[in-house]
Amino acid sequence: MSLNTVNSSTQNAAKGMKEKDVKVVSKRQTVTKVLVQIGLYFFLTIVAIAVIFPFYWMLISSVKTVDEYNLYNPTLWPTEFVWGNFKEAFVGELHLGQLFGNTVLVGVVSTLLSLVVTVLSAYAFARLDFKGKNFLFGAMLATMMIPGELFTVTNYITVVNWLNWKNTFAALIVPFLVSVFYIYLLRQNFMQIPNELYLAAKVDGTSDLKYLWKVMIPLASPTLISITILKMMGAWNSYIWPKLVTSDLAHKLVTVGIREYGFIQDGVTNFPAQMAAVLLVTIPLLIVFILFRKYIMRGVSRSGIKG
Amino acid sequence: MKEQEKDFVEETPAAVEGTPLTEAEQAEQDLREKRRKRNAIKARLRNLKGWVYLLPALVLLAAFTLWPIINTLRIAFLNGYNGLAEVGGATFAFGFQNFVNVVNFPDFLVCLRNTLLLTVITVPISTMLALLIAVALNSIKWLKKVYQTIFFLPYVTNAIAIGMVFNAMFGEVLINGTPLSIGIINSILGVFGIEPINWINVGSSTFNNMVVLIIYIVWNALPFKILVLLGGLQNVDKQYYDAAKVDGASRWRVFWRVTVPLLSPMITYVVITGFIGGFKEYTSVVGIFGDSMGAPAAPGSMNTMVGLIYDCIAKNNGGLAAAAALILFLIILVATIINLYVSKKKTHY
């Protein structure tokens, strides 16, 4: 009896101890958890500031006066806001309006043509049967491993020396109409559409082109939107090739234009004017990003290619 | 195809029996024959249709992808090849002169050094930082989407344009050699008692130039790496972490023993694409330093292999450009093979 009581009392004591311990441990755990969370937010905030700062600097510099920008220690918030820097980008020697026009034209035309070529090719690889299909597809994918510079060497000779396309829009558009990666991306998407739909359409006597237009394209529209945005952004950001094949204002693209232009005023670089021009180039990209974030991030995570 | 075979099988009995054919049988056989021919034509048309759909892509690929592969190889081994001269009817002798000339180029070693340094330094930094950010993002609840969006911003920008912003941030505004403004970065460093540093202006050291370039390249490389690594983290089975918790493993240990091995395929992927991108570094240099590829009064000091190739192309030195492009291709190939070899040993699937 007494043994029993002792036993049960020790058991109770042990139980109590345990509960207390658990409470202490869990309390300690929550404290560490909170501390770790604070640490994580601190770390992420520091990085976020570092990521955003260049955008912030561009923004506030573009509305500063030249005198304020050139203060020995620059101000972090403009004491006086001016909008003249933006006007200068359009009316000055930079001709930003013309550069924007050229770039949009090249971007829209090359995206539309590229979409047609990509859709037709992806459809052939996903739905049609023909001899040598798999070999051809494999060979095309293999070309993706070769660095672009190897192509550029010969393409420059072809376009400038043989075709005489220097300073034409064709030189900017034609060499980059086919992207093996986009064909691959769309083909994978087309393959997911059940074959029964195709067979049913065949029984109804629908032609391939009509089926492609009425069924495949609507079903694959997210991928097509991704391709469109990435292609447009590619045109907007392209620098190397446009710099090689264009030199006149009528065909120059915006990135080449702003990099070449000196923004020199009275022997000193006019940074506010430069930042205003840079901001005008960046804003469309940011708007597209905000509107189509999902599509861009999906396309990007599968490619690893910029633009 | 299947229909054709069926027709063929149906036909055989009549032929084997060898009995004279009645008119009706004859007519039926004719019909079969016709159908078979029609099917054969249909099959051929279907075959053709695939090629018709591919025609635009194939024509363009032949001209701007297949031909360049062949031709770049060809002209790399044509001594002193010049595209303009070839159009004019000149011919060139076969040889290795282009490779010799490229390697003996005064800028070659500078370009190679810059390219290798930038790659070897920026890839580990950006990968490690991206991994830490991805893990941190994965362990927070509030504002996750906001942070994620912010970290992705550098990706959607124009590398040249933002390079110019970095130039403005690090650069001093000089008038007749004396600074009018020391620039925002120097101003911020001044708060911590650091004297103004000549990052990128006239007379700046290669080391300082390199530091600015590395900061910019890492800033630029983070978004893609975070995106891929975070995607990988979100697919990791939670039970691994529960198991580690039961074993009482520390956070640090969990990171190295659970997170990194489980993410190793994604890490391999971002390292390989990072190396390839690093060897092709060019626009970030143009963005910060402009066409001269170096600080004022030191043009070319920050030039890269790709920059060298484009210089040769622009001067119509196709042979030199081709040789340099092949050398770069070989470097990338070797680096990728080494990466794959190392990752095969370390990757946990």
XYZ file of C-alpha atoms in Angstrom:
656
model
C 0.000 0.000 0.000
C 2.670 2.466 1.116
C 4.847 1.254 -1.699
C 2.042 1.935 -4.021
C 1.584 5.474 -2.746
C 5.275 6.199 -3.014
C 5.282 4.806 -6.442
C 2.350 6.856 -7.573
C 3.658 9.996 -5.876
C 7.021 9.659 -7.630
C 5.173 9.064 -10.834
C 3.160 12.201 -10.245
C 6.303 14.135 -9.402
C 7.987 12.881 -12.531
C 4.935 13.827 -14.527
C 4.925 17.302 -13.056
C 8.623 17.723 -13.722
C 8.183 16.624 -17.285
C 5.352 19.036 -17.946
C 7.355 21.868 -16.415
C 10.398 20.904 -18.473
C 8.359 20.693 -21.634
C 6.912 24.101 -20.872
C 10.384 25.567 -20.323
C 11.743 23.907 -23.433
C 8.793 24.997 -25.565
C 9.088 28.509 -24.182
C 12.763 28.530 -25.060
C 11.884 27.148 -28.481
C 9.366 29.889 -29.183
C 11.908 32.498 -28.126
C 14.532 31.064 -30.513
C 11.904 30.763 -33.200
C 10.944 34.410 -32.861
C 14.603 35.459 -32.770
C 15.348 33.411 -35.889
C 12.350 34.940 -37.633
C 13.508 38.440 -36.725
C 16.968 37.558 -38.019
C 15.526 36.238 -41.279
C 13.430 39.362 -41.854
C 16.434 41.534 -41.027
C 18.618 39.668 -43.532
C 15.957 39.722 -46.248
C 15.289 43.427 -45.697
C 18.981 44.303 -46.021
C 19.207 42.358 -49.281
C 15.945 43.880 -50.520
C 17.302 47.385 -49.890
C 20.481 46.508 -51.796
C 18.375 45.184 -54.672
C 16.060 48.190 -54.799
C 18.643 50.913 -54.200
C 19.812 51.267 -57.840
C 16.189 51.709 -58.930
C 15.668 54.280 -56.184
C 18.832 56.140 -57.142
C 17.785 56.198 -60.778
C 14.341 57.511 -59.840
C 15.396 60.337 -57.547
C 18.374 61.339 -59.695
C 16.110 61.777 -62.696
C 14.121 64.524 -60.930
C 17.087 66.346 -59.385
C 18.640 69.492 -60.749
C 22.178 69.096 -62.067
C 23.469 71.343 -59.278
C 21.834 69.237 -56.594
C 23.083 65.996 -58.117
C 26.619 67.356 -58.190
C 26.729 68.229 -54.474
C 29.864 66.840 -52.814
C 27.727 64.543 -50.665
C 24.634 63.727 -52.764
C 21.215 64.075 -51.152
C 19.100 60.957 -50.596
C 15.876 62.893 -51.234
C 15.640 65.719 -53.780
C 15.161 69.156 -52.236
C 13.665 70.354 -55.509
C 11.826 68.273 -58.112
C 12.356 69.107 -61.781
C 10.860 67.398 -64.843
C 13.074 69.009 -67.450
C 15.432 66.022 -67.543
C 12.738 63.918 -69.204
C 11.985 66.594 -71.763
C 15.668 66.778 -72.617
C 15.734 63.061 -73.442
C 13.082 63.593 -76.104
C 14.000 66.976 -77.565
C 17.792 66.735 -77.263
C 20.342 65.053 -79.506
C 19.459 61.673 -78.012
C 16.191 61.447 -80.046
C 14.657 59.044 -77.541
C 11.283 59.135 -79.339
C 12.812 57.848 -82.555
C 14.783 55.186 -80.672
C 11.623 54.006 -78.901
C 9.771 53.872 -82.223
C 12.480 51.767 -83.879
C 12.648 49.397 -80.936
C 8.889 48.901 -80.689
C 8.662 48.284 -84.441
C 11.432 45.683 -84.371
C 10.005 44.107 -81.213
C 6.430 43.792 -82.520
C 7.318 42.558 -86.012
C 9.901 40.055 -84.830
C 7.585 38.755 -82.086
C 4.644 38.253 -84.461
C 6.706 36.499 -87.142
C 8.521 34.474 -84.537
C 5.208 33.309 -83.032
C 3.982 32.078 -86.436
C 7.175 30.127 -87.094
C 7.271 28.730 -83.555
C 3.625 27.615 -83.525
C 3.896 25.860 -86.902
C 7.112 24.062 -85.923
C 5.892 23.059 -82.481
C 2.692 21.710 -84.035
C 4.645 19.631 -86.548
C 6.808 18.166 -83.793
C 3.906 17.529 -81.413
C 1.125 16.280 -83.697
C 2.297 15.373 -87.182
C 4.095 12.185 -88.147
C 6.892 12.295 -90.652
C 10.156 10.531 -91.311
C 13.172 11.900 -89.470
C 11.082 13.834 -86.938
C 12.911 12.667 -83.836
C 16.324 13.052 -85.395
C 15.512 16.591 -86.499
C 14.167 17.555 -83.086
C 17.245 16.140 -81.359
C 19.568 17.957 -83.745
C 17.766 21.244 -83.117
C 18.011 20.837 -79.356
C 21.721 20.075 -79.704
C 22.321 23.501 -81.278
C 21.178 25.107 -78.019
C 24.459 24.082 -76.397
C 26.570 26.137 -78.780
C 27.358 29.656 -77.532
C 25.704 32.418 -79.533
C 28.995 34.147 -80.358
C 29.862 31.303 -82.701
C 26.737 32.078 -84.725
C 27.263 35.829 -84.571
C 30.663 35.606 -86.285
C 29.190 34.110 -89.441
C 25.828 35.863 -89.239
C 27.598 39.206 -89.326
C 29.425 38.168 -92.508
C 26.187 36.811 -94.025
C 24.054 39.816 -93.131
C 26.512 42.667 -93.621
C 28.957 41.420 -96.262
C 26.820 39.109 -98.399
C 23.247 40.386 -98.010
C 24.271 44.025 -97.581
C 21.693 44.499 -94.844
C 23.663 46.962 -92.737
C 21.261 49.603 -91.409
C 18.058 47.761 -92.294
C 15.291 46.428 -90.068
C 15.658 43.036 -91.793
C 19.133 42.679 -90.276
C 17.630 43.220 -86.823
C 14.666 40.882 -87.276
C 15.401 37.950 -89.604
C 18.403 36.203 -87.973
C 16.587 35.750 -84.656
C 13.127 34.655 -85.791
C 13.618 31.016 -84.855
C 14.291 30.136 -81.269
C 14.802 26.433 -80.716
C 14.038 26.908 -77.052
C 10.610 28.422 -77.699
C 9.774 25.625 -80.155
C 10.736 23.127 -77.478
C 8.675 24.916 -74.817
C 5.556 25.076 -76.982
C 5.955 21.518 -78.256
C 5.980 20.232 -74.675
C 2.797 22.205 -74.051
C 1.121 20.917 -77.239
C 2.000 17.326 -76.292
C -0.044 17.671 -73.114
C -3.227 18.316 -75.100
C -4.953 14.908 -75.437
C -4.711 13.275 -78.833
C -8.432 12.373 -78.698
C -9.267 16.001 -79.377
C -7.237 15.833 -82.581
C -8.845 12.556 -83.694
C -12.324 13.892 -82.926
C -11.570 16.983 -84.959
C -10.346 14.763 -87.813
C -13.590 12.755 -87.743
C -15.506 16.018 -87.972
C -13.442 16.851 -91.020
C -11.629 19.789 -89.419
C -8.438 20.761 -91.191
C -5.126 20.795 -89.322
C -4.773 24.550 -89.535
C -8.292 25.130 -88.229
C -7.690 22.676 -85.381
C -4.426 24.416 -84.563
C -6.122 27.815 -84.523
C -9.340 26.817 -82.692
C -8.058 24.257 -80.197
C -4.300 24.132 -79.753
C -3.542 27.852 -79.626
C -6.234 28.721 -77.056
C -5.209 25.787 -74.873
C -1.521 26.726 -75.052
C -2.092 30.454 -74.584
C -0.177 30.740 -71.266
C 2.985 29.449 -72.957
C 2.363 31.702 -75.948
C 2.024 34.705 -73.623
C 5.310 33.754 -71.917
C 7.052 33.526 -75.296
C 5.592 36.859 -76.459
C 6.717 38.719 -73.345
C 10.207 37.211 -73.270
C 10.675 37.916 -76.977
C 9.514 41.538 -76.637
C 11.773 42.059 -73.640
C 14.619 40.504 -75.608
C 14.141 43.062 -78.391
C 13.888 45.917 -75.901
C 17.118 44.912 -74.140
C 19.155 43.753 -77.138
C 22.457 45.522 -77.515
C 25.222 43.459 -79.106
C 23.718 42.553 -82.464
C 21.966 45.912 -83.054
C 25.243 47.655 -82.286
C 27.031 45.541 -84.910
C 24.537 45.955 -87.750
C 23.144 49.473 -87.299
C 24.761 52.864 -87.115
C 22.144 55.355 -88.316
C 19.421 56.954 -86.220
C 16.646 55.583 -88.450
C 17.418 52.001 -87.361
C 19.173 52.385 -84.032
C 17.624 50.601 -81.047
C 17.122 52.262 -77.698
C 19.766 50.436 -75.636
C 22.498 51.209 -78.156
C 21.303 54.807 -78.350
C 21.428 55.593 -74.639
C 24.803 53.888 -74.150
C 26.422 55.759 -77.018
C 25.070 59.150 -76.082
C 27.511 60.992 -73.838
C 25.117 63.211 -71.841
C 28.013 65.675 -71.571
C 27.097 69.228 -70.658
C 29.716 71.934 -70.092
C 32.426 69.280 -69.887
C 30.654 67.352 -67.108
C 28.407 64.325 -67.435
C 24.792 65.394 -66.938
C 23.787 62.487 -64.717
C 20.178 63.616 -64.055
C 19.483 63.662 -67.815
C 21.164 60.279 -68.188
C 19.167 58.785 -65.325
C 15.946 60.216 -66.803
C 16.650 58.437 -70.105
C 17.562 55.224 -68.283
C 14.353 55.456 -66.251
C 12.271 55.849 -69.412
C 13.861 52.662 -70.783
C 13.274 50.790 -67.519
C 9.662 51.781 -66.802
C 8.028 49.777 -69.636
C 9.918 46.693 -68.428
C 8.702 47.182 -64.870
C 5.097 47.678 -66.017
C 5.212 44.498 -68.097
C 6.740 42.683 -65.139
C 4.010 43.827 -62.742
C 1.254 42.854 -65.184
C 2.683 39.500 -66.309
C 4.844 38.403 -63.368
C 3.473 34.856 -63.406
C 4.176 34.277 -67.105
C 7.653 35.770 -66.988
C 8.758 33.798 -63.954
C 7.426 30.565 -65.402
C 9.171 31.055 -68.734
C 12.405 32.047 -67.037
C 12.588 29.182 -64.559
C 12.533 26.757 -67.465
C 15.064 28.478 -69.632
C 17.962 30.028 -67.807
C 18.317 32.316 -70.780
C 18.037 36.036 -70.472
C 15.974 37.712 -73.173
C 0.074 2.570 -92.624
C -2.193 0.158 -90.769
C -4.937 0.430 -93.331
C -2.494 -0.312 -96.101
C -1.380 -3.519 -94.420
C -4.944 -4.674 -93.984
C -5.625 -4.190 -97.661
C -2.596 -6.203 -98.521
C -3.563 -9.120 -96.278
C -7.090 -9.212 -97.640
C -5.778 -9.419 -101.140
C -3.592 -12.505 -100.735
C -6.195 -15.304 -100.567
C -7.564 -14.508 -103.992
C -4.095 -14.425 -105.452
C -3.032 -17.744 -103.860
C -6.121 -19.630 -104.995
C -5.311 -18.659 -108.536
C -8.938 -19.117 -109.643
C -9.990 -16.979 -112.517
C -11.511 -13.794 -111.280
C -15.103 -12.933 -111.895
C -15.937 -9.488 -113.094
C -17.162 -8.478 -109.659
C -13.974 -9.760 -108.034
C -11.907 -7.975 -110.620
C -13.723 -4.760 -109.908
C -13.279 -5.228 -106.204
C -9.570 -5.819 -106.608
C -9.240 -2.710 -108.741
C -10.985 -0.783 -106.040
C -8.585 -2.170 -103.439
C -5.647 -1.335 -105.642
C -6.941 2.198 -105.999
C -7.490 2.516 -102.270
C -4.027 1.249 -101.549
C -2.506 3.768 -103.918
C -4.606 6.501 -102.415
C -3.462 5.535 -98.944
C 0.154 5.504 -100.042
C -0.268 8.985 -101.477
C -2.017 10.085 -98.290
C 0.853 8.753 -96.189
C 3.350 10.559 -98.372
C 1.310 13.751 -98.156
C 1.156 13.422 -94.398
C 4.901 12.986 -94.399
C 5.182 16.064 -96.563
C 2.820 18.059 -94.365
C 5.186 17.806 -91.413
C 7.969 19.253 -93.512
C 5.734 22.018 -94.886
C 4.865 23.142 -91.361
C 8.550 23.133 -90.489
C 9.665 24.839 -93.688
C 9.952 28.436 -92.415
C 11.860 27.350 -89.334
C 14.145 25.046 -91.303
C 15.032 27.655 -93.921
C 15.933 30.181 -91.208
C 17.804 27.613 -89.119
C 19.782 26.480 -92.150
C 20.860 30.040 -92.913
C 21.425 31.413 -89.411
C 22.233 28.350 -87.292
C 23.476 25.425 -89.396
C 25.569 27.470 -91.829
C 27.244 29.474 -89.034
C 28.338 26.244 -87.323
C 29.999 25.034 -90.526
C 31.304 28.390 -91.674
C 32.717 29.536 -88.341
C 34.698 26.298 -88.178
C 35.847 26.859 -91.767
C 36.988 30.465 -91.474
C 38.744 29.842 -88.159
C 41.247 27.788 -90.159
C 41.580 30.212 -93.064
C 44.631 32.395 -92.462
C 43.738 36.069 -92.133
C 40.142 35.546 -93.283
C 38.238 38.759 -93.916
C 34.544 38.638 -94.780
C 34.596 41.779 -96.886
C 37.620 40.566 -98.878
C 35.977 37.197 -99.543
C 32.923 38.897 -101.015
C 35.372 40.772 -103.234
C 36.724 37.433 -104.493
C 39.787 36.926 -102.301
C 40.799 33.400 -101.216
C 42.625 32.333 -98.086
C 45.065 29.552 -97.271
C 44.275 26.829 -94.755
C 46.225 27.011 -91.494
C 46.333 27.828 -87.813
C 47.479 31.430 -88.148
C 44.244 32.860 -86.674
C 44.659 30.944 -83.446
C 48.290 32.012 -83.171
C 47.309 35.638 -83.816
C 44.469 35.610 -81.288
C 46.650 34.172 -78.541
C 49.367 36.711 -79.343
C 46.863 39.563 -79.338
C 48.022 42.145 -76.773
C 44.542 42.139 -75.225
C 44.071 38.384 -75.212
C 45.565 37.676 -71.796
C 43.764 40.639 -70.223
C 40.445 39.444 -71.656
C 41.066 35.863 -70.560
C 42.120 36.957 -67.070
C 39.082 39.223 -66.626
C 36.689 36.573 -67.907
C 38.088 33.807 -65.701
C 38.304 36.027 -62.606
C 34.779 37.357 -62.989
C 33.374 33.856 -63.447
C 35.299 32.167 -60.671
C 34.485 34.935 -58.178
C 30.881 35.791 -59.020
C 29.433 32.286 -59.420
C 30.219 31.037 -55.869
C 29.195 34.358 -54.285
C 25.904 34.642 -56.119
C 25.071 30.949 -55.669
C 25.748 31.020 -51.925
C 23.861 34.277 -51.444
C 20.934 33.049 -53.540
C 20.825 29.840 -51.514
C 20.708 31.764 -48.222
C 17.999 34.079 -49.562
C 15.960 31.167 -50.911
C 16.150 29.299 -47.587
C 15.228 32.475 -45.695
C 12.315 33.130 -48.050
C 11.137 29.577 -47.597
C 11.073 29.899 -43.799
C 9.036 33.097 -43.477
C 5.294 33.495 -43.585
C 4.516 37.181 -43.954
C 5.429 39.299 -46.987
C 6.895 36.293 -48.782
C 5.417 37.324 -52.144
C 6.583 40.927 -51.696
C 10.192 39.921 -51.026
C 10.068 37.408 -53.859
C 8.903 40.089 -56.284
C 11.580 42.536 -55.140
C 14.342 39.955 -55.529
C 13.197 39.188 -59.049
C 13.306 42.828 -60.189
C 16.929 42.892 -61.457
C 16.054 40.154 -63.924
C 13.540 42.172 -65.912
C 15.788 45.167 -66.362
C 18.053 46.239 -69.158
C 21.626 45.213 -68.294
C 23.119 48.241 -70.058
C 20.712 50.752 -68.537
C 21.158 49.559 -64.951
C 24.909 49.297 -65.544
C 24.755 53.034 -66.219
C 22.988 53.494 -62.864
C 25.802 51.580 -61.121
C 28.233 53.840 -62.935
C 26.371 56.855 -61.539
C 26.322 55.378 -58.025
C 30.014 54.483 -57.828
C 31.380 57.249 -60.026
C 32.537 60.661 -58.915
C 31.505 63.746 -60.853
C 34.792 65.320 -61.844
C 35.511 68.790 -63.100
C 39.091 69.303 -64.256
C 40.192 66.317 -62.201
C 38.764 67.444 -58.861
C 35.587 65.838 -57.603
C 32.483 67.987 -57.696
C 30.592 65.101 -56.123
C 32.072 61.951 -54.574
C 29.056 59.851 -55.561
C 26.434 58.206 -53.393
C 28.369 55.024 -52.565
C 31.391 56.982 -51.339
C 29.046 59.285 -49.444
C 27.421 56.301 -47.676
C 30.843 54.760 -46.944
C 31.858 58.118 -45.513
C 29.260 57.648 -42.785
C 31.395 54.716 -41.606
C 34.522 56.826 -41.754
C 35.840 55.502 -45.049
C 37.665 57.968 -47.286
C 36.275 58.414 -50.844
C 37.509 55.623 -53.124
C 38.233 56.063 -56.818
C 36.066 53.182 -58.044
C 35.769 53.770 -61.761
C 37.011 57.240 -62.624
C 40.236 58.294 -64.320
C 43.202 56.550 -62.734
C 41.141 53.976 -60.833
C 42.843 50.646 -60.178
C 41.874 47.448 -61.975
C 41.086 45.980 -58.574
C 38.523 48.688 -57.792
C 37.007 48.349 -61.266
C 36.727 44.621 -60.682
C 34.982 45.092 -57.324
C 32.289 47.286 -58.892
C 31.843 44.847 -61.746
C 31.547 41.876 -59.382
C 28.932 43.659 -57.260
C 26.931 44.449 -60.366
C 27.178 40.938 -61.810
C 26.133 39.337 -58.501
C 23.226 41.804 -58.217
C 22.199 40.812 -61.718
C 22.647 37.059 -61.259
C 20.662 36.686 -58.028
C 17.063 36.649 -59.348
C 17.401 33.643 -61.620
C 19.259 31.638 -58.999
C 16.774 32.514 -56.239
C 13.875 31.577 -58.505
C 15.318 28.158 -59.338
C 16.487 27.341 -55.801
C 13.237 28.488 -54.183
C 11.317 26.363 -56.674
C 13.460 23.412 -55.620
C 12.947 24.117 -51.919
C 9.186 24.233 -52.286
C 9.241 20.743 -53.774
C 11.271 19.254 -50.919
C 9.333 16.713 -48.895
C 8.647 18.147 -45.398
C 9.221 14.793 -43.718
C 12.996 15.116 -44.129
C 12.875 18.191 -41.927
C 10.570 16.516 -39.421
C 12.996 13.604 -39.200
C 15.908 15.993 -38.629
C 13.902 17.789 -35.923
C 13.208 14.501 -34.125
C 16.932 13.755 -34.196
C 17.541 17.173 -32.649
C 19.776 18.395 -35.467
C 20.812 22.057 -35.310
C 19.651 24.508 -37.965
C 23.141 24.770 -39.407
C 23.415 20.985 -39.615
C 19.983 20.706 -41.215
C 21.034 23.284 -43.799
C 24.215 21.421 -44.790
C 23.004 17.847 -44.313
C 19.416 18.066 -45.556
C 18.765 21.220 -47.574
C 21.951 21.362 -49.637
C 21.958 17.658 -50.628
C 18.277 17.725 -51.524
C 18.784 20.868 -53.588
C 21.962 19.621 -55.251
C 20.379 19.090 -58.692
C 19.165 22.728 -58.696
C 22.493 23.948 -57.345
C 24.284 22.080 -60.130
C 21.927 23.675 -62.631
C 22.488 27.255 -61.440
C 26.242 26.733 -61.141
C 26.525 25.396 -64.688
C 24.326 28.121 -66.200
C 26.223 30.621 -64.021
C 29.575 29.493 -65.384
C 28.317 29.625 -68.970
C 26.880 33.114 -68.364
C 30.073 34.227 -66.621
C 32.291 33.206 -69.520
C 30.008 35.227 -71.788
C 30.097 38.347 -69.591
C 30.051 41.458 -71.730
C 27.017 43.726 -71.408
C 27.627 44.374 -67.701
C 31.058 45.777 -68.591
C 29.582 47.917 -71.372
C 26.882 49.128 -68.993
C 29.342 50.386 -66.399
C 32.376 51.352 -68.474
C 30.853 52.028 -71.884
C 32.215 51.018 -75.247
C 35.812 51.603 -74.215
C 35.576 48.552 -71.915
C 37.604 50.173 -69.167
C 37.954 53.213 -66.976
C 38.622 56.487 -68.821
C 42.243 56.596 -70.023
C 42.498 52.804 -69.618
C 40.378 51.464 -72.505
C 40.160 47.696 -72.790
C 41.433 47.036 -69.275
C 38.079 45.432 -68.346
C 37.531 43.730 -71.699
C 36.301 40.137 -71.782
C 36.567 37.230 -74.220
C 33.185 38.047 -75.752
C 34.252 41.685 -76.029
C 37.362 40.547 -77.909
C 35.221 38.501 -80.304
C 32.928 41.474 -81.018
C 35.884 43.798 -81.571
C 37.181 41.365 -84.196
C 33.755 41.000 -85.824
C 33.244 44.753 -86.047
C 36.650 45.119 -87.731
C 35.651 42.423 -90.258
C 38.410 40.150 -88.933
C 36.138 37.114 -89.279
C 39.016 34.658 -89.012
C 40.259 36.041 -85.714
C 36.705 36.288 -84.347
C 35.995 32.677 -85.309
C 39.215 31.456 -83.703
C 38.461 33.400 -80.514
C 34.871 32.083 -80.471
C 36.122 28.499 -80.808
C 38.603 29.032 -77.956
C 35.766 30.395 -75.796
C 33.573 27.453 -76.774
C 36.328 25.044 -75.709
C 36.742 26.824 -72.353
C 32.989 26.644 -71.720
C 32.906 22.994 -72.757
C 35.764 22.036 -70.438
C 34.259 24.005 -67.532
C 30.870 22.375 -68.051
C 32.402 18.896 -68.175
C 34.339 19.580 -64.954
C 31.154 20.915 -63.333
C 29.185 17.864 -64.380
C 31.942 15.553 -63.195
C 32.150 17.209 -59.781
C 28.383 17.366 -59.396
C 28.012 13.700 -60.327
C 30.181 12.852 -57.354
C 28.369 15.219 -55.026
C 24.848 15.289 -56.335
C 22.244 13.447 -54.346
C 19.146 12.488 -56.290
